[in-house]
Amino acid sequence: MAATACEAADLTIEETTLSWYPVDNVEYGFCSRCGASLFWRATDQPHTMSITAGTLDPPTHLSTTEALFVSHASDYHTLQQGLVNHDLDWSD
């Protein structure tokens, strides 16, 4: 999954099909019409909104800066040189 983030105050949501689902200390925002994953936010960081990068219209001007769970990457995935790698355990 590719994601980016912004200050929640800087985000304007125009559609009303957004539904939030709480799981532990995170809330996931999905489109209630198509089921697409759109947002997530940590309840202890209410001022930051994470946005699923695939939902943004190009040009996004985004670039990958970090990779998580790198030892679990599938054989088709090639990690870019110079990325910050967080080789987390699935239980983290």
mmCIF file of N, CA and C in Angstrom:
data_model
loop_
_atom_site.group_PDB
_atom_site.id
_atom_site.type_symbol
_atom_site.label_atom_id
_atom_site.label_comp_id
_atom_site.label_asym_id
_atom_site.label_seq_id
_atom_site.Cartn_x
_atom_site.Cartn_y
_atom_site.Cartn_z
ATOM 1 N N MET A 1 0.848 -1.174 0.000
ATOM 2 C CA MET A 1 0.000 0.000 0.000
ATOM 3 C C MET A 1 0.890 1.233 0.000
ATOM 4 N N ALA A 2 0.568 2.173 -0.811
ATOM 5 C CA ALA A 2 1.272 3.449 -0.835
ATOM 6 C C ALA A 2 0.364 4.498 -0.217
ATOM 7 N N ALA A 3 0.922 5.297 0.667
ATOM 8 C CA ALA A 3 0.122 6.325 1.339
ATOM 9 C C ALA A 3 0.951 7.574 1.537
ATOM 10 N N THR A 4 0.258 8.664 1.718
ATOM 11 C CA THR A 4 0.871 9.933 2.057
ATOM 12 C C THR A 4 0.062 10.512 3.211
ATOM 13 N N ALA A 5 0.447 11.656 3.717
ATOM 14 C CA ALA A 5 -0.275 12.236 4.853
ATOM 15 C C ALA A 5 -0.319 13.752 4.735
ATOM 16 N N CYS A 6 -1.266 14.329 5.452
ATOM 17 C CA CYS A 6 -1.379 15.783 5.516
ATOM 18 C C CYS A 6 -2.011 16.162 6.848
ATOM 19 N N GLU A 7 -1.966 17.422 7.148
ATOM 20 C CA GLU A 7 -2.683 17.923 8.309
ATOM 21 C C GLU A 7 -4.172 17.775 8.024
ATOM 22 N N ALA A 8 -4.922 17.271 8.978
ATOM 23 C CA ALA A 8 -6.359 17.069 8.793
ATOM 24 C C ALA A 8 -7.063 18.373 8.426
ATOM 25 N N ALA A 9 -6.603 19.480 8.967
ATOM 26 C CA ALA A 9 -7.213 20.780 8.677
ATOM 27 C C ALA A 9 -7.017 21.204 7.223
ATOM 28 N N ASP A 10 -6.001 20.633 6.546
ATOM 29 C CA ASP A 10 -5.721 20.983 5.153
ATOM 30 C C ASP A 10 -6.479 20.110 4.160
ATOM 31 N N LEU A 11 -7.246 19.138 4.645
ATOM 32 C CA LEU A 11 -7.948 18.198 3.783
ATOM 33 C C LEU A 11 -9.421 18.562 3.701
ATOM 34 N N THR A 12 -9.926 18.634 2.474
ATOM 35 C CA THR A 12 -11.342 18.871 2.246
ATOM 36 C C THR A 12 -11.937 17.621 1.608
ATOM 37 N N ILE A 13 -12.939 17.051 2.245
ATOM 38 C CA ILE A 13 -13.613 15.862 1.726
ATOM 39 C C ILE A 13 -14.960 16.302 1.177
ATOM 40 N N GLU A 14 -15.148 16.118 -0.128
ATOM 41 C CA GLU A 14 -16.363 16.589 -0.768
ATOM 42 C C GLU A 14 -17.446 15.522 -0.871
ATOM 43 N N GLU A 15 -17.081 14.269 -0.988
ATOM 44 C CA GLU A 15 -18.066 13.194 -1.102
ATOM 45 C C GLU A 15 -18.635 12.839 0.264
ATOM 46 N N THR A 16 -19.829 12.375 0.281
ATOM 47 C CA THR A 16 -20.464 11.989 1.545
ATOM 48 C C THR A 16 -20.569 10.481 1.691
ATOM 49 N N THR A 17 -19.859 9.714 0.846
ATOM 50 C CA THR A 17 -19.917 8.257 0.926
ATOM 51 C C THR A 17 -18.838 7.685 1.844
ATOM 52 N N LEU A 18 -18.143 8.528 2.579
ATOM 53 C CA LEU A 18 -17.062 8.100 3.463
ATOM 54 C C LEU A 18 -17.630 7.496 4.739
ATOM 55 N N SER A 19 -17.160 6.289 5.070
ATOM 56 C CA SER A 19 -17.535 5.621 6.312
ATOM 57 C C SER A 19 -16.271 5.283 7.084
ATOM 58 N N TRP A 20 -16.268 5.533 8.371
ATOM 59 C CA TRP A 20 -15.112 5.268 9.226
ATOM 60 C C TRP A 20 -15.332 3.992 10.028
ATOM 61 N N TYR A 21 -14.271 3.170 10.128
ATOM 62 C CA TYR A 21 -14.313 1.928 10.880
ATOM 63 C C TYR A 21 -13.164 1.922 11.873
ATOM 64 N N PRO A 22 -13.471 1.925 13.173
ATOM 65 C CA PRO A 22 -12.414 1.899 14.187
ATOM 66 C C PRO A 22 -11.901 0.474 14.417
ATOM 67 N N VAL A 23 -10.566 0.342 14.493
ATOM 68 C CA VAL A 23 -9.908 -0.914 14.830
ATOM 69 C C VAL A 23 -8.772 -0.559 15.772
ATOM 70 N N ASP A 24 -8.883 -0.970 17.008
ATOM 71 C CA ASP A 24 -7.900 -0.638 18.040
ATOM 72 C C ASP A 24 -7.710 0.877 18.108
ATOM 73 N N ASN A 25 -6.490 1.365 17.855
ATOM 74 C CA ASN A 25 -6.197 2.798 17.958
ATOM 75 C C ASN A 25 -6.137 3.493 16.601
ATOM 76 N N VAL A 26 -6.766 2.882 15.592
ATOM 77 C CA VAL A 26 -6.755 3.429 14.237
ATOM 78 C C VAL A 26 -8.181 3.460 13.705
ATOM 79 N N GLU A 27 -8.468 4.447 12.864
ATOM 80 C CA GLU A 27 -9.747 4.502 12.167
ATOM 81 C C GLU A 27 -9.449 4.461 10.670
ATOM 82 N N TYR A 28 -10.174 3.608 9.962
ATOM 83 C CA TYR A 28 -10.007 3.461 8.521
ATOM 84 C C TYR A 28 -11.200 4.081 7.814
ATOM 85 N N GLY A 29 -10.932 4.900 6.807
ATOM 86 C CA GLY A 29 -11.978 5.531 6.025
ATOM 87 C C GLY A 29 -12.157 4.833 4.695
ATOM 88 N N PHE A 30 -13.360 4.304 4.446
ATOM 89 C CA PHE A 30 -13.685 3.585 3.226
ATOM 90 C C PHE A 30 -14.830 4.277 2.505
ATOM 91 N N CYS A 31 -14.890 4.111 1.196
ATOM 92 C CA CYS A 31 -16.038 4.557 0.423
ATOM 93 C C CYS A 31 -17.149 3.550 0.668
ATOM 94 N N SER A 32 -18.273 4.011 1.194
ATOM 95 C CA SER A 32 -19.370 3.092 1.487
ATOM 96 C C SER A 32 -20.077 2.621 0.224
ATOM 97 N N ARG A 33 -19.783 3.231 -0.896
ATOM 98 C CA ARG A 33 -20.389 2.821 -2.172
ATOM 99 C C ARG A 33 -19.584 1.712 -2.838
ATOM 100 N N CYS A 34 -18.251 1.872 -2.942
ATOM 101 C CA CYS A 34 -17.437 0.891 -3.679
ATOM 102 C C CYS A 34 -16.502 0.078 -2.791
ATOM 103 N N GLY A 35 -16.297 0.481 -1.546
ATOM 104 C CA GLY A 35 -15.433 -0.247 -0.622
ATOM 105 C C GLY A 35 -13.967 0.123 -0.685
ATOM 106 N N ALA A 36 -13.605 1.107 -1.491
ATOM 107 C CA ALA A 36 -12.197 1.500 -1.619
ATOM 108 C C ALA A 36 -11.656 2.054 -0.306
ATOM 109 N N SER A 37 -10.422 1.683 0.004
ATOM 110 C CA SER A 37 -9.727 2.223 1.165
ATOM 111 C C SER A 37 -9.211 3.610 0.808
ATOM 112 N N LEU A 38 -9.634 4.625 1.534
ATOM 113 C CA LEU A 38 -9.303 6.004 1.193
ATOM 114 C C LEU A 38 -8.358 6.672 2.187
ATOM 115 N N PHE A 39 -8.615 6.480 3.476
ATOM 116 C CA PHE A 39 -7.879 7.190 4.520
ATOM 117 C C PHE A 39 -7.636 6.275 5.708
ATOM 118 N N TRP A 40 -6.714 6.686 6.543
ATOM 119 C CA TRP A 40 -6.616 6.128 7.886
ATOM 120 C C TRP A 40 -6.015 7.189 8.788
ATOM 121 N N ARG A 41 -6.348 7.077 10.065
ATOM 122 C CA ARG A 41 -5.819 8.027 11.051
ATOM 123 C C ARG A 41 -5.668 7.318 12.390
ATOM 124 N N ALA A 42 -4.594 7.648 13.074
ATOM 125 C CA ALA A 42 -4.349 7.123 14.410
ATOM 126 C C ALA A 42 -5.112 8.000 15.401
ATOM 127 N N THR A 43 -5.805 7.369 16.330
ATOM 128 C CA THR A 43 -6.610 8.144 17.273
ATOM 129 C C THR A 43 -5.762 9.003 18.195
ATOM 130 N N ASP A 44 -4.476 8.642 18.368
ATOM 131 C CA ASP A 44 -3.599 9.460 19.211
ATOM 132 C C ASP A 44 -2.919 10.589 18.426
ATOM 133 N N GLN A 45 -3.199 10.684 17.118
ATOM 134 C CA GLN A 45 -2.667 11.755 16.268
ATOM 135 C C GLN A 45 -3.806 12.347 15.428
ATOM 136 N N PRO A 46 -4.788 12.952 16.063
ATOM 137 C CA PRO A 46 -5.992 13.392 15.353
ATOM 138 C C PRO A 46 -5.757 14.501 14.336
ATOM 139 N N HIS A 47 -4.611 15.156 14.379
ATOM 140 C CA HIS A 47 -4.347 16.259 13.446
ATOM 141 C C HIS A 47 -3.719 15.799 12.134
ATOM 142 N N THR A 48 -3.391 14.500 12.028
ATOM 143 C CA THR A 48 -2.767 13.968 10.825
ATOM 144 C C THR A 48 -3.703 12.978 10.146
ATOM 145 N N MET A 49 -3.860 13.121 8.842
ATOM 146 C CA MET A 49 -4.691 12.221 8.054
ATOM 147 C C MET A 49 -3.815 11.532 7.019
ATOM 148 N N SER A 50 -3.825 10.214 7.004
ATOM 149 C CA SER A 50 -3.108 9.457 5.980
ATOM 150 C C SER A 50 -4.056 9.191 4.825
ATOM 151 N N ILE A 51 -3.544 9.338 3.606
ATOM 152 C CA ILE A 51 -4.347 9.245 2.395
ATOM 153 C C ILE A 51 -3.771 8.148 1.511
ATOM 154 N N THR A 52 -4.607 7.235 1.056
ATOM 155 C CA THR A 52 -4.164 6.205 0.136
ATOM 156 C C THR A 52 -3.747 6.876 -1.172
ATOM 157 N N ALA A 53 -2.482 6.716 -1.537
ATOM 158 C CA ALA A 53 -1.915 7.453 -2.674
ATOM 159 C C ALA A 53 -2.625 7.148 -3.990
ATOM 160 N N GLY A 54 -3.132 5.940 -4.150
ATOM 161 C CA GLY A 54 -3.806 5.572 -5.385
ATOM 162 C C GLY A 54 -5.116 6.303 -5.624
ATOM 163 N N THR A 55 -5.597 7.025 -4.627
ATOM 164 C CA THR A 55 -6.847 7.776 -4.795
ATOM 165 C C THR A 55 -6.616 9.188 -5.316
ATOM 166 N N LEU A 56 -5.362 9.608 -5.408
ATOM 167 C CA LEU A 56 -5.048 10.968 -5.827
ATOM 168 C C LEU A 56 -4.913 11.069 -7.343
ATOM 169 N N ASP A 57 -5.419 12.136 -7.895
ATOM 170 C CA ASP A 57 -5.277 12.374 -9.332
ATOM 171 C C ASP A 57 -3.845 12.803 -9.648
ATOM 172 N N PRO A 58 -3.283 12.277 -10.727
ATOM 173 C CA PRO A 58 -1.950 12.718 -11.142
ATOM 174 C C PRO A 58 -2.010 14.104 -11.760
ATOM 175 N N PRO A 59 -0.957 14.844 -11.718
ATOM 176 C CA PRO A 59 0.334 14.475 -11.130
ATOM 177 C C PRO A 59 0.300 14.657 -9.607
ATOM 178 N N THR A 60 0.710 13.635 -8.870
ATOM 179 C CA THR A 60 0.688 13.700 -7.404
ATOM 180 C C THR A 60 1.937 14.362 -6.841
ATOM 181 N N HIS A 61 3.044 14.286 -7.563
ATOM 182 C CA HIS A 61 4.347 14.778 -7.103
ATOM 183 C C HIS A 61 4.826 14.025 -5.860
ATOM 184 N N LEU A 62 4.325 12.804 -5.669
ATOM 185 C CA LEU A 62 4.759 11.961 -4.555
ATOM 186 C C LEU A 62 5.938 11.101 -4.993
ATOM 187 N N SER A 63 6.748 10.691 -4.029
ATOM 188 C CA SER A 63 7.798 9.708 -4.278
ATOM 189 C C SER A 63 7.927 8.839 -3.037
ATOM 190 N N THR A 64 8.360 7.610 -3.235
ATOM 191 C CA THR A 64 8.512 6.675 -2.129
ATOM 192 C C THR A 64 9.730 7.067 -1.299
ATOM 193 N N THR A 65 9.545 7.140 0.014
ATOM 194 C CA THR A 65 10.651 7.491 0.908
ATOM 195 C C THR A 65 10.941 6.418 1.943
ATOM 196 N N GLU A 66 9.959 5.559 2.238
ATOM 197 C CA GLU A 66 10.142 4.512 3.240
ATOM 198 C C GLU A 66 9.433 3.245 2.803
ATOM 199 N N ALA A 67 9.941 2.102 3.255
ATOM 200 C CA ALA A 67 9.325 0.807 2.983
ATOM 201 C C ALA A 67 9.183 0.057 4.298
ATOM 202 N N LEU A 68 8.024 -0.547 4.499
ATOM 203 C CA LEU A 68 7.734 -1.310 5.714
ATOM 204 C C LEU A 68 7.689 -2.801 5.401
ATOM 205 N N PHE A 69 7.975 -3.630 6.389
ATOM 206 C CA PHE A 69 7.902 -5.086 6.268
ATOM 207 C C PHE A 69 8.701 -5.592 5.067
ATOM 208 N N VAL A 70 9.914 -5.071 4.890
ATOM 209 C CA VAL A 70 10.693 -5.366 3.684
ATOM 210 C C VAL A 70 11.043 -6.844 3.528
ATOM 211 N N SER A 71 11.234 -7.580 4.599
ATOM 212 C CA SER A 71 11.566 -9.003 4.456
ATOM 213 C C SER A 71 10.356 -9.819 4.026
ATOM 214 N N HIS A 72 9.175 -9.241 4.058
ATOM 215 C CA HIS A 72 7.951 -9.929 3.650
ATOM 216 C C HIS A 72 7.532 -9.560 2.227
ATOM 217 N N ALA A 73 8.350 -8.756 1.540
ATOM 218 C CA ALA A 73 8.007 -8.330 0.177
ATOM 219 C C ALA A 73 7.966 -9.540 -0.745
ATOM 220 N N SER A 74 7.015 -9.540 -1.660
ATOM 221 C CA SER A 74 6.885 -10.630 -2.622
ATOM 222 C C SER A 74 8.018 -10.579 -3.643
ATOM 223 N N ASP A 75 8.181 -11.659 -4.390
ATOM 224 C CA ASP A 75 9.288 -11.759 -5.338
ATOM 225 C C ASP A 75 9.179 -10.774 -6.506
ATOM 226 N N TYR A 76 8.018 -10.225 -6.760
ATOM 227 C CA TYR A 76 7.874 -9.259 -7.852
ATOM 228 C C TYR A 76 8.205 -7.837 -7.424
ATOM 229 N N HIS A 77 8.427 -7.620 -6.139
ATOM 230 C CA HIS A 77 8.665 -6.274 -5.634
ATOM 231 C C HIS A 77 10.168 -5.998 -5.551
ATOM 232 N N THR A 78 10.612 -4.911 -6.146
ATOM 233 C CA THR A 78 12.005 -4.494 -6.095
ATOM 234 C C THR A 78 12.101 -3.228 -5.247
ATOM 235 N N LEU A 79 12.909 -3.283 -4.208
ATOM 236 C CA LEU A 79 13.087 -2.119 -3.336
ATOM 237 C C LEU A 79 14.043 -1.134 -3.992
ATOM 238 N N GLN A 80 13.698 0.118 -3.925
ATOM 239 C CA GLN A 80 14.546 1.161 -4.488
ATOM 240 C C GLN A 80 15.752 1.408 -3.592
ATOM 241 N N GLN A 81 16.880 1.720 -4.210
ATOM 242 C CA GLN A 81 18.077 2.091 -3.459
ATOM 243 C C GLN A 81 17.810 3.377 -2.684
ATOM 244 N N GLY A 82 18.321 3.463 -1.469
ATOM 245 C CA GLY A 82 18.247 4.686 -0.693
ATOM 246 C C GLY A 82 16.989 4.861 0.138
ATOM 247 N N LEU A 83 16.047 3.917 0.073
ATOM 248 C CA LEU A 83 14.839 4.038 0.895
ATOM 249 C C LEU A 83 15.142 3.715 2.342
ATOM 250 N N VAL A 84 14.437 4.361 3.239
ATOM 251 C CA VAL A 84 14.476 3.980 4.643
ATOM 252 C C VAL A 84 13.646 2.714 4.763
ATOM 253 N N ASN A 85 14.264 1.621 5.216
ATOM 254 C CA ASN A 85 13.573 0.335 5.335
ATOM 255 C C ASN A 85 13.268 0.039 6.795
ATOM 256 N N HIS A 86 12.029 -0.263 7.054
ATOM 257 C CA HIS A 86 11.591 -0.669 8.384
ATOM 258 C C HIS A 86 11.186 -2.131 8.295
ATOM 259 N N ASP A 87 12.080 -3.013 8.666
ATOM 260 C CA ASP A 87 11.788 -4.448 8.577
ATOM 261 C C ASP A 87 11.063 -4.863 9.845
ATOM 262 N N LEU A 88 9.794 -4.572 9.905
ATOM 263 C CA LEU A 88 8.977 -4.824 11.078
ATOM 264 C C LEU A 88 8.486 -6.255 11.109
ATOM 265 N N ASP A 89 8.221 -6.739 12.300
ATOM 266 C CA ASP A 89 7.612 -8.041 12.486
ATOM 267 C C ASP A 89 6.102 -7.849 12.344
ATOM 268 N N TRP A 90 5.426 -8.830 11.777
ATOM 269 C CA TRP A 90 3.960 -8.722 11.592
ATOM 270 C C TRP A 90 3.242 -8.462 12.910
ATOM 271 N N SER A 91 3.817 -8.890 14.021
ATOM 272 C CA SER A 91 3.152 -8.711 15.317
ATOM 273 C C SER A 91 3.341 -7.324 15.891
ATOM 274 N N ASP A 92 4.190 -6.481 15.275
ATOM 275 C CA ASP A 92 4.419 -5.111 15.771
ATOM 276 C C ASP A 92 3.198 -4.246 15.556
#
